[in-house]
Short mmCIF file of C-alpha atoms in Angstrom, two decimals:
data_model
loop_
_atom_site.label_atom_id
_atom_site.label_comp_id
_atom_site.label_asym_id
_atom_site.label_seq_id
_atom_site.Cartn_x
_atom_site.Cartn_y
_atom_site.Cartn_z
CA MET A 5 25.73 -7.40 -1.88
CA LEU A 6 23.68 -6.79 1.05
CA TYR A 7 20.65 -7.90 -0.77
CA LYS A 8 22.23 -11.07 -2.09
CA LEU A 9 23.61 -11.70 1.49
CA ILE A 10 20.15 -11.45 2.86
CA THR A 11 18.31 -13.67 0.25
CA LYS A 12 20.80 -16.36 0.13
CA LYS A 13 21.75 -16.54 3.87
CA ILE A 14 18.39 -15.77 5.46
CA LEU A 15 15.32 -15.83 3.33
CA SER A 16 16.53 -19.06 1.68
CA LYS A 17 15.40 -20.68 4.99
CA LEU A 18 12.10 -19.63 4.79
CA ASP A 19 9.22 -21.30 3.11
CA PRO A 20 8.41 -19.82 -0.20
CA GLU A 21 4.73 -19.77 0.40
CA LYS A 22 5.03 -18.05 3.78
CA LYS A 23 7.47 -15.66 2.74
CA GLN A 24 5.36 -14.70 -0.32
CA ASN A 25 2.34 -14.20 1.82
CA LEU A 26 4.02 -11.97 4.55
CA ILE A 27 5.52 -9.75 1.80
CA LEU A 28 1.86 -9.30 0.33
CA LYS A 29 0.61 -8.25 3.68
CA TYR A 30 3.58 -5.80 4.25
CA ILE A 31 2.95 -4.21 0.90
CA LYS A 32 -0.75 -4.04 1.31
CA TYR A 33 -0.10 -2.44 4.80
CA ILE A 34 2.33 0.37 3.42
CA ASN A 35 -0.37 0.83 0.52
CA TYR A 36 -2.78 2.53 3.22
CA ASN A 37 0.00 5.02 4.90
CA PRO A 38 2.18 7.59 3.42
CA LEU A 39 4.76 4.91 2.57
CA LYS A 40 2.51 4.30 -0.37
CA LEU A 41 5.30 6.29 -2.40
CA LEU A 42 7.48 3.19 -2.20
CA ILE A 43 5.20 1.04 -4.30
CA LYS A 44 2.90 3.52 -6.23
CA ASN A 45 4.08 3.83 -9.81
CA LYS A 46 2.81 6.36 -12.23
CA LEU A 47 2.92 4.79 -15.75
CA PRO A 48 1.89 7.14 -18.87
CA GLU A 49 -1.67 6.32 -19.90
CA LYS A 50 -1.50 4.36 -23.26
CA ASN A 51 -5.22 3.70 -23.67
CA ILE A 52 -4.91 0.32 -25.32
CA VAL A 53 -8.01 -1.28 -26.74
CA CYS A 54 -8.08 -5.00 -26.72
CA MET A 55 -11.41 -7.30 -26.44
CA GLY A 56 -13.57 -4.28 -26.68
CA LEU A 57 -11.84 -2.99 -23.30
CA ASN A 58 -9.78 -0.11 -22.68
CA PHE A 59 -6.54 -0.74 -20.75
CA ARG A 60 -4.40 1.84 -19.34
CA ASN A 61 -1.33 -0.05 -20.31
CA ILE A 62 -0.44 -3.35 -21.67
CA LEU A 63 1.10 -4.86 -18.65
CA GLY A 64 -1.11 -7.04 -16.37
CA LEU A 65 -0.63 -9.20 -13.37
CA ALA A 66 -1.02 -12.92 -14.30
CA ALA A 67 -3.18 -15.31 -12.25
CA GLY A 68 -1.76 -17.14 -9.26
CA LEU A 69 -0.48 -14.23 -7.06
CA ASP A 70 -3.74 -12.73 -5.69
CA LYS A 71 -5.85 -15.95 -5.73
CA ASN A 72 -8.73 -14.35 -3.63
CA GLY A 73 -8.72 -10.81 -4.31
CA ASP A 74 -7.13 -9.67 -1.22
CA TYR A 75 -4.70 -7.30 -2.84
CA ILE A 76 -6.55 -5.73 -5.72
CA ASP A 77 -5.88 -2.10 -4.48
CA VAL A 78 -2.05 -2.78 -3.87
CA PHE A 79 -1.62 -4.07 -7.54
CA SER A 80 -3.68 -1.06 -9.10
CA SER A 81 -1.23 1.13 -7.14
CA ILE A 82 1.86 -0.56 -8.47
CA GLY A 83 0.58 0.45 -11.96
CA PHE A 84 -0.77 -2.77 -13.64
CA GLY A 85 -2.99 -2.02 -16.43
CA PHE A 86 -5.09 -5.29 -15.45
CA ILE A 87 -5.03 -7.63 -12.47
CA GLU A 88 -6.10 -11.34 -13.21
CA LEU A 89 -7.42 -12.69 -9.92
CA GLY A 90 -7.62 -16.54 -9.03
CA THR A 91 -7.30 -19.23 -10.05
CA VAL A 92 -10.86 -19.48 -8.21
CA THR A 93 -13.12 -22.55 -8.08
CA PRO A 94 -17.01 -22.79 -7.09
CA ASN A 95 -16.16 -24.00 -3.56
CA ALA A 96 -13.14 -23.45 -1.48
CA GLN A 97 -10.52 -26.00 -1.49
CA GLN A 98 -7.22 -26.48 0.39
CA GLY A 99 -4.88 -27.34 -2.92
CA ALA A 100 -2.07 -29.73 -2.80
CA LYS A 101 0.04 -30.66 0.37
CA LYS A 102 2.74 -28.15 1.61
CA PRO A 103 5.55 -27.51 0.53
CA ARG A 104 4.08 -26.81 -2.97
CA LEU A 105 6.05 -23.55 -3.92
CA PHE A 106 9.83 -23.58 -4.81
CA TYR A 107 11.99 -20.70 -5.70
CA PHE A 108 15.08 -21.12 -7.99
CA PRO A 109 16.50 -17.51 -7.72
CA GLU A 110 19.83 -18.59 -9.75
CA VAL A 111 17.61 -19.18 -12.83
CA CYS A 112 14.77 -16.75 -11.82
CA GLY A 113 12.41 -19.57 -11.89
CA ILE A 114 9.47 -20.83 -9.83
CA ILE A 115 7.97 -24.21 -9.67
CA ASN A 116 4.45 -24.39 -8.24
CA LYS A 117 2.02 -27.53 -7.34
CA MET A 118 -0.41 -25.42 -5.59
CA GLY A 119 -3.60 -27.18 -6.94
CA PHE A 120 -5.99 -24.27 -7.00
CA ASN A 121 -5.99 -23.41 -3.40
CA ASN A 122 -8.54 -20.68 -2.97
CA TYR A 123 -11.60 -19.53 -0.72
CA GLY A 124 -14.07 -19.99 -3.41
CA ILE A 125 -15.97 -17.54 -5.94
CA ASP A 126 -18.21 -16.12 -3.44
CA TYR A 127 -15.24 -14.95 -1.16
CA LEU A 128 -13.44 -13.24 -4.12
CA LEU A 129 -16.46 -11.47 -5.27
CA LYS A 130 -16.90 -9.85 -1.96
CA ASN A 131 -13.43 -8.31 -2.15
CA ILE A 132 -14.06 -7.33 -5.71
CA LYS A 133 -17.30 -5.59 -4.82
CA LYS A 134 -15.61 -3.63 -1.86
CA THR A 135 -13.02 -2.55 -4.25
CA LYS A 136 -13.29 1.10 -5.45
CA ASN A 137 -11.77 3.82 -7.57
CA ILE A 138 -8.97 1.75 -9.15
CA ASP A 139 -7.75 2.10 -12.69
CA SER A 140 -6.92 -1.37 -13.43
CA ARG A 141 -9.13 -3.70 -15.32
CA ILE A 142 -10.31 -6.75 -13.26
CA GLY A 143 -10.26 -10.20 -14.72
CA ILE A 144 -10.59 -13.46 -12.96
CA ASN A 145 -9.24 -16.96 -13.84
CA ILE A 146 -11.42 -19.81 -13.17
CA GLY A 147 -11.00 -23.51 -12.58
CA LYS A 148 -12.65 -26.60 -11.56
CA ASN A 149 -12.49 -28.17 -8.28
CA GLN A 150 -10.58 -30.99 -7.61
CA LEU A 151 -13.46 -33.35 -6.64
CA THR A 152 -15.19 -32.43 -9.90
CA PRO A 153 -15.06 -35.27 -12.31
CA LEU A 154 -13.71 -34.14 -15.63
CA GLU A 155 -16.84 -34.88 -17.51
CA LYS A 156 -18.77 -32.40 -15.32
CA ALA A 157 -16.04 -29.97 -15.34
CA LYS A 158 -18.17 -27.41 -17.50
CA GLU A 159 -20.55 -27.13 -14.88
CA ASP A 160 -17.96 -25.72 -12.49
CA TYR A 161 -16.88 -23.08 -15.00
CA LEU A 162 -20.54 -22.17 -15.79
CA ILE A 163 -21.22 -21.51 -12.21
CA CYS A 164 -18.20 -19.14 -11.86
CA ILE A 165 -19.19 -17.13 -15.12
CA LYS A 166 -22.60 -16.79 -14.01
CA LYS A 167 -21.84 -15.50 -10.45
CA SER A 168 -19.00 -13.35 -11.59
CA TYR A 169 -20.20 -11.98 -14.82
CA LEU A 170 -21.55 -8.71 -13.49
CA TYR A 171 -18.32 -7.84 -11.51
CA VAL A 172 -15.37 -8.39 -13.50
CA ASP A 173 -14.04 -7.02 -16.81
CA TYR A 174 -13.02 -10.40 -18.49
CA ILE A 175 -12.92 -14.05 -17.59
CA THR A 176 -10.15 -16.63 -18.07
CA ILE A 177 -11.01 -20.37 -18.45
CA ASN A 178 -8.02 -22.08 -17.13
CA ILE A 179 -7.93 -25.68 -18.66
CA SER A 180 -4.04 -25.58 -18.68
CA SER A 181 -2.73 -25.92 -15.11
CA PRO A 182 -0.51 -29.13 -14.61
CA ASN A 183 -1.48 -29.16 -11.08
CA THR A 184 -5.04 -30.58 -11.37
CA LYS A 185 -5.20 -34.13 -12.28
CA HIS A 186 -6.17 -34.52 -16.06
CA LEU A 187 -7.51 -30.89 -16.33
CA ARG A 188 -5.21 -30.41 -19.48
CA LYS A 189 -7.39 -32.88 -21.42
CA LEU A 190 -10.06 -30.29 -21.35
CA GLN A 191 -8.01 -28.61 -24.30
CA PHE A 192 -8.43 -31.08 -26.70
CA GLY A 193 -11.18 -33.04 -28.62
CA LEU A 194 -14.78 -33.30 -27.78
CA LEU A 195 -14.23 -32.09 -24.27
CA PHE A 196 -12.86 -29.01 -25.58
CA GLN A 197 -15.60 -28.22 -28.14
CA ASP A 198 -18.23 -28.89 -25.76
CA LEU A 199 -16.81 -26.58 -23.21
CA LEU A 200 -16.33 -23.63 -25.51
CA LYS A 201 -19.96 -24.45 -26.81
CA GLU A 202 -21.68 -24.17 -23.39
CA ILE A 203 -19.37 -21.15 -22.36
CA LYS A 204 -20.38 -19.31 -25.52
CA ILE A 205 -24.12 -20.18 -25.19
CA LEU A 206 -23.93 -18.91 -21.41
CA GLN A 207 -22.18 -15.67 -22.22
CA ASN A 208 -24.60 -14.74 -25.04
CA SER A 209 -27.53 -15.28 -22.74
CA LEU A 210 -25.89 -13.17 -19.90
CA PHE A 211 -25.24 -10.48 -22.63
CA ALA A 212 -28.92 -10.52 -23.61
CA LEU A 213 -29.96 -10.30 -20.16
CA HIS A 214 -27.81 -7.61 -18.64
CA LYS A 215 -26.78 -5.61 -21.75
CA LYS A 216 -22.98 -6.04 -20.63
CA TYR A 217 -20.57 -7.93 -22.80
CA VAL A 218 -17.70 -9.70 -20.77
CA PRO A 219 -15.00 -11.22 -22.77
CA ILE A 220 -14.04 -14.71 -22.15
CA LEU A 221 -10.49 -16.13 -22.72
CA ILE A 222 -8.74 -19.29 -22.73
CA LYS A 223 -5.54 -20.11 -21.00
CA ILE A 224 -3.67 -22.57 -22.82
CA SER A 225 -0.63 -24.99 -21.95
CA PRO A 226 3.08 -24.24 -23.40
CA ASP A 227 3.33 -28.03 -23.52
CA ILE A 228 1.47 -28.85 -26.88
CA ASN A 229 2.87 -29.60 -30.43
CA ASP A 230 2.03 -28.04 -33.83
CA ASP A 231 -1.07 -30.02 -34.40
CA GLU A 232 -2.45 -29.19 -31.31
CA ILE A 233 -1.82 -25.34 -31.53
CA MET A 234 -3.67 -25.63 -34.71
CA GLN A 235 -6.63 -27.62 -33.39
CA ILE A 236 -7.04 -25.26 -30.47
CA ALA A 237 -6.79 -22.06 -32.67
CA ASP A 238 -9.46 -23.57 -35.26
CA ASN A 239 -11.75 -24.17 -32.16
CA LEU A 240 -11.19 -20.78 -30.50
CA VAL A 241 -12.20 -19.05 -33.91
CA LEU A 242 -15.07 -21.51 -34.62
CA HIS A 243 -16.54 -20.67 -31.17
CA ASN A 244 -15.89 -16.91 -31.25
CA ILE A 245 -13.73 -16.90 -28.15
CA ASP A 246 -12.57 -13.44 -27.12
CA GLY A 247 -9.01 -14.24 -26.25
CA VAL A 248 -6.30 -16.57 -25.63
CA ILE A 249 -3.64 -16.63 -23.03
CA ALA A 250 -0.19 -18.07 -23.78
CA THR A 251 0.82 -19.89 -21.69
CA ASN A 252 0.70 -21.40 -18.35
CA THR A 253 3.38 -23.09 -16.59
CA THR A 254 5.28 -25.85 -18.04
CA ILE A 255 5.86 -29.41 -16.84
CA CYS A 256 9.24 -29.37 -19.06
CA ARG A 257 12.61 -29.36 -17.46
CA ASN A 258 14.92 -29.61 -20.54
CA MET A 259 15.86 -25.98 -20.50
CA LEU A 260 17.45 -26.35 -17.14
CA LYS A 261 21.05 -27.39 -17.61
CA GLU A 262 21.50 -29.00 -14.19
CA LYS A 263 19.22 -31.72 -12.81
CA LYS A 264 18.75 -30.31 -9.37
CA TYR A 265 15.02 -29.31 -9.90
CA PRO A 266 13.06 -32.82 -9.14
CA GLU A 267 9.95 -30.83 -7.78
CA SER A 268 6.89 -31.91 -9.90
CA GLY A 269 4.54 -29.05 -10.87
CA GLY A 270 4.34 -26.06 -13.21
CA LEU A 271 7.53 -24.20 -14.12
CA SER A 272 7.56 -20.33 -14.64
CA GLY A 273 9.83 -17.61 -14.85
CA ILE A 274 12.82 -17.05 -17.27
CA PRO A 275 13.16 -20.88 -17.82
CA LEU A 276 9.66 -20.40 -19.70
CA ARG A 277 10.50 -17.60 -21.84
CA ASN A 278 11.45 -19.36 -25.03
CA ILE A 279 8.74 -21.96 -24.95
CA SER A 280 5.93 -19.40 -24.39
CA THR A 281 7.23 -17.02 -27.15
CA ASN A 282 7.14 -20.08 -29.57
CA ILE A 283 3.71 -20.79 -28.82
CA ILE A 284 2.83 -17.31 -28.98
CA LYS A 285 4.51 -17.16 -32.61
CA LYS A 286 2.80 -20.24 -33.73
CA LEU A 287 -0.44 -19.48 -32.53
CA ASN A 288 -0.35 -15.94 -34.05
CA ILE A 289 0.40 -17.52 -37.56
CA GLU A 290 -2.85 -19.79 -36.97
CA LEU A 291 -5.17 -16.96 -35.67
CA GLN A 292 -4.29 -14.45 -38.27
CA GLY A 293 -5.30 -11.50 -36.00
CA LYS A 294 -8.67 -12.97 -35.41
CA ILE A 295 -8.41 -13.42 -31.76
CA PRO A 296 -6.05 -11.27 -29.53
CA ILE A 297 -3.15 -13.12 -27.62
CA ILE A 298 -2.29 -12.22 -23.98
CA GLY A 299 1.52 -13.10 -23.72
CA ALA A 300 2.83 -14.58 -20.41
CA GLY A 301 5.87 -16.53 -19.63
CA GLY A 302 9.63 -15.46 -18.69
CA ILE A 303 8.71 -11.64 -19.13
CA SER A 304 11.47 -10.12 -17.04
CA SER A 305 12.94 -7.17 -18.86
CA VAL A 306 12.15 -4.71 -21.68
CA GLU A 307 13.67 -6.82 -24.19
CA SER A 308 11.51 -9.91 -23.02
CA ALA A 309 8.35 -7.81 -23.07
CA LYS A 310 9.07 -6.60 -26.66
CA GLU A 311 9.91 -10.08 -27.67
CA LYS A 312 6.14 -11.25 -26.58
CA ILE A 313 4.49 -8.20 -28.50
CA GLN A 314 6.50 -8.80 -31.50
CA SER A 315 5.73 -12.32 -31.70
CA GLY A 316 2.04 -11.62 -31.72
CA ALA A 317 0.89 -10.61 -28.20
CA SER A 318 -1.59 -7.62 -27.75
CA LEU A 319 -1.22 -7.51 -23.95
CA ILE A 320 1.41 -9.06 -21.43
CA GLN A 321 1.32 -10.61 -18.03
CA ILE A 322 3.99 -11.10 -15.25
CA TYR A 323 4.20 -13.02 -12.35
CA SER A 324 7.52 -14.74 -11.31
CA SER A 325 9.70 -11.49 -12.39
CA LEU A 326 7.49 -9.51 -9.76
CA ILE A 327 8.32 -11.90 -7.24
CA PHE A 328 12.32 -11.79 -7.94
CA GLN A 329 12.43 -8.15 -8.78
CA GLY A 330 9.66 -6.28 -6.90
CA PRO A 331 7.26 -3.47 -7.71
CA SER A 332 9.84 -1.55 -9.41
CA ILE A 333 9.92 -3.66 -12.28
CA ILE A 334 7.23 -1.78 -13.94
CA LYS A 335 8.20 1.74 -13.16
CA HIS A 336 8.19 4.48 -15.82
CA PRO A 337 9.41 2.89 -19.18
CA GLU A 338 12.05 5.71 -19.47
CA ILE A 339 14.00 4.31 -16.42
CA PHE A 340 12.48 0.97 -16.77
CA LYS A 341 16.00 -0.46 -17.33
CA ILE A 342 17.96 1.06 -14.41
CA LEU A 343 15.11 0.29 -12.00
CA PHE A 344 14.95 -3.23 -13.19
CA LEU A 345 18.46 -3.45 -11.80
CA ILE A 346 18.64 -1.15 -8.63
CA GLY A 347 15.12 -0.31 -7.52
CA PRO A 348 13.99 -3.99 -6.78
CA ALA A 349 17.05 -4.77 -4.85
CA ILE A 350 16.53 -1.63 -2.61
CA PHE A 351 12.95 -2.60 -2.18
CA GLY A 352 13.73 -6.34 -1.55
CA ILE A 353 16.25 -5.19 1.34
CA SER A 354 13.40 -3.20 3.27
CA ILE A 355 10.88 -6.04 3.12
CA ASN A 356 13.41 -8.57 3.80
CA GLN A 357 14.90 -6.76 6.66
CA ILE A 358 11.51 -6.13 8.53
CA LEU A 359 10.84 -9.81 8.37
CA THR A 360 14.06 -10.86 9.35
CA MET A 361 14.61 -8.58 12.30
CA LEU A 362 10.85 -9.00 13.62
CA ASN A 363 11.61 -12.91 13.78
CA THR A 364 14.86 -12.51 15.48
CA ALA A 365 13.52 -9.82 17.98
CA ILE A 366 10.63 -11.81 18.66
CA SER A 367 12.74 -15.09 19.05
CA SER A 368 15.35 -13.04 21.31
CA PHE A 369 12.54 -11.64 23.39
CA LEU A 370 11.10 -15.01 24.11
CA SER A 371 14.53 -16.65 24.85
CA PRO A 372 16.29 -13.71 26.99
CA GLY A 373 20.04 -13.92 27.47
CA SER A 374 21.49 -14.84 24.17
CA ILE A 375 21.26 -11.23 23.01
CA SER A 376 19.55 -8.05 24.04
CA TRP A 377 15.99 -7.79 22.19
CA MET A 378 16.32 -4.02 22.49
CA TYR A 379 19.13 -4.24 19.88
CA TYR A 380 16.83 -5.51 17.45
CA ALA A 381 13.82 -3.46 18.49
CA ASP A 382 16.30 -0.34 17.53
CA ARG A 383 17.14 -1.71 14.17
CA ILE A 384 13.53 -2.14 13.32
CA VAL A 385 12.53 1.30 14.19
CA GLU A 386 15.48 2.35 12.02
CA LEU A 387 13.80 0.59 8.93
CA PRO A 388 11.26 3.11 8.06
CA MET A 389 13.82 5.80 7.32
CA GLY A 390 15.31 3.16 4.97
CA ILE A 391 12.13 3.03 3.50
CA LEU A 392 12.07 6.78 3.22
CA GLY A 393 15.31 6.52 1.64
CA VAL A 394 14.15 4.28 -1.26
CA SER A 395 11.21 6.64 -1.82
CA ILE A 396 13.56 9.53 -2.34
CA ILE A 397 15.82 7.53 -4.58
CA ASN A 398 12.58 6.39 -6.84
CA ILE A 399 11.70 10.16 -7.13
CA LEU A 400 15.22 11.19 -7.98
CA LEU A 401 16.04 8.36 -10.36
CA PRO A 402 14.60 9.91 -13.53
CA TYR A 403 16.65 12.94 -13.03
CA LEU A 404 20.00 11.09 -11.72
CA SER A 405 19.85 8.63 -14.63
CA LYS A 406 20.39 11.30 -17.18
CA SER A 407 23.67 12.46 -15.80
CA ILE A 408 25.11 9.86 -13.25
CA SER A 409 26.33 6.12 -13.99
CA PHE A 410 24.45 3.22 -12.61
CA ASN A 411 27.18 2.37 -10.17
CA LYS A 412 27.09 6.15 -8.70
CA ILE A 413 23.31 5.81 -8.20
CA LYS A 414 23.96 2.54 -6.57
CA GLU A 415 26.46 3.98 -4.15
CA TYR A 416 24.45 7.11 -3.56
CA SER A 417 21.13 4.92 -2.70
CA ASP A 418 23.04 2.87 -0.30
CA ILE A 419 24.59 5.88 1.41
CA LEU A 420 21.26 7.67 1.67
CA CYS A 421 19.12 4.77 2.72
CA TRP A 422 21.55 3.51 5.54
CA GLY A 423 22.48 7.06 6.41
CA LEU A 424 18.63 7.72 7.47
CA GLN A 425 18.55 4.63 9.31
CA PHE A 426 21.69 5.65 11.36
CA LEU A 427 20.26 8.84 11.93
CA ILE A 428 16.83 7.59 13.43
CA GLY A 429 18.89 4.88 15.27
CA CYS A 430 20.69 7.91 17.11
CA MET A 431 17.49 9.58 17.86
CA VAL A 432 16.04 6.33 19.30
CA GLU A 433 19.04 5.85 21.62
CA PHE A 434 18.98 9.59 22.69
CA PHE A 435 15.45 9.12 23.80
CA ILE A 436 15.92 5.72 25.48
CA ASP A 437 18.99 6.87 27.35
#
């Protein structure tokens, strides 16, 4: 109830891109202090082998959330088996005009028209080089700069491959974003064949030079027909491409019952689920196991994850569900279902309250007289105890879920979180007085 109240009445007024950046910065902050327990997930080691690489589990972070590699340690702590950074281009660029990111929580969907905003390949590689002692595989998703003509697009991809080859575990060629003009044309015909040919030549030469083989994948669009799927699959096999990610975001809106989503751009999240699954099924038939498929699009539960795997995916990626549900979505598989419902809500409350109360406290401090800013300062101090409550609940969940109903766990978690906040609030008032 409280989570819904905050998200609908308060957070809906914030620009989604600003909100997303603030939450990422907050998670990064708590990742470097004792509150790390709040986001750290310990998943069982599965040792999945794909494309000649060992992955600690099948779940990865899709490209788009950590464009510049600023949060690698955070996402590794959360438990991802692999993290795909980017999309990154040879040169930094601002991307499309704002607003360019839109949340639709009622359908668990996101529409973005970001346009490959990033700080450039060199900035990203600096962050990768600084990263140490993580268990997740690191991939990068590369694209072309907006000002690069389509006929010279392959040069941008080759630049990024050369620069990143020694520092990443795999490289994804993004030729399917709907937000860069004419980019999707690179998926077809002579442009596609020439791109794959040049990429493979460079990959082989770098392998011979460095004695390190870095798999290269192609990320495809969901908005393609059966003939196009067949042609893409044939070319991937012909040029010995190492993998394919299915799929990117869609420009289709037919699955949305109500016509209240006018924003252009790529749609992701649950509305994409069936479209991407169908592409994976058809692609799997064409590829016949010759090339592994990484499934992405609408994965938000155990069932939807299994659906992608049963359709032919060897690995899976999430993005939108992490935004809406929080890090608890990838907790230990034995308690995945219950954490999918309860953990994210508690986590969301902690983050969103901090952002909201900080904003209100600052506003009232700058405009004194309407309400005491000290009141909000007290409330902000209380929040760490709420976070502590979340941590305790996350530790106890595996045991509680065996003997207590979901409703009881929800009730106890609320009591614990807010009881701890009340306790610290009383202490603050005592020392202030």
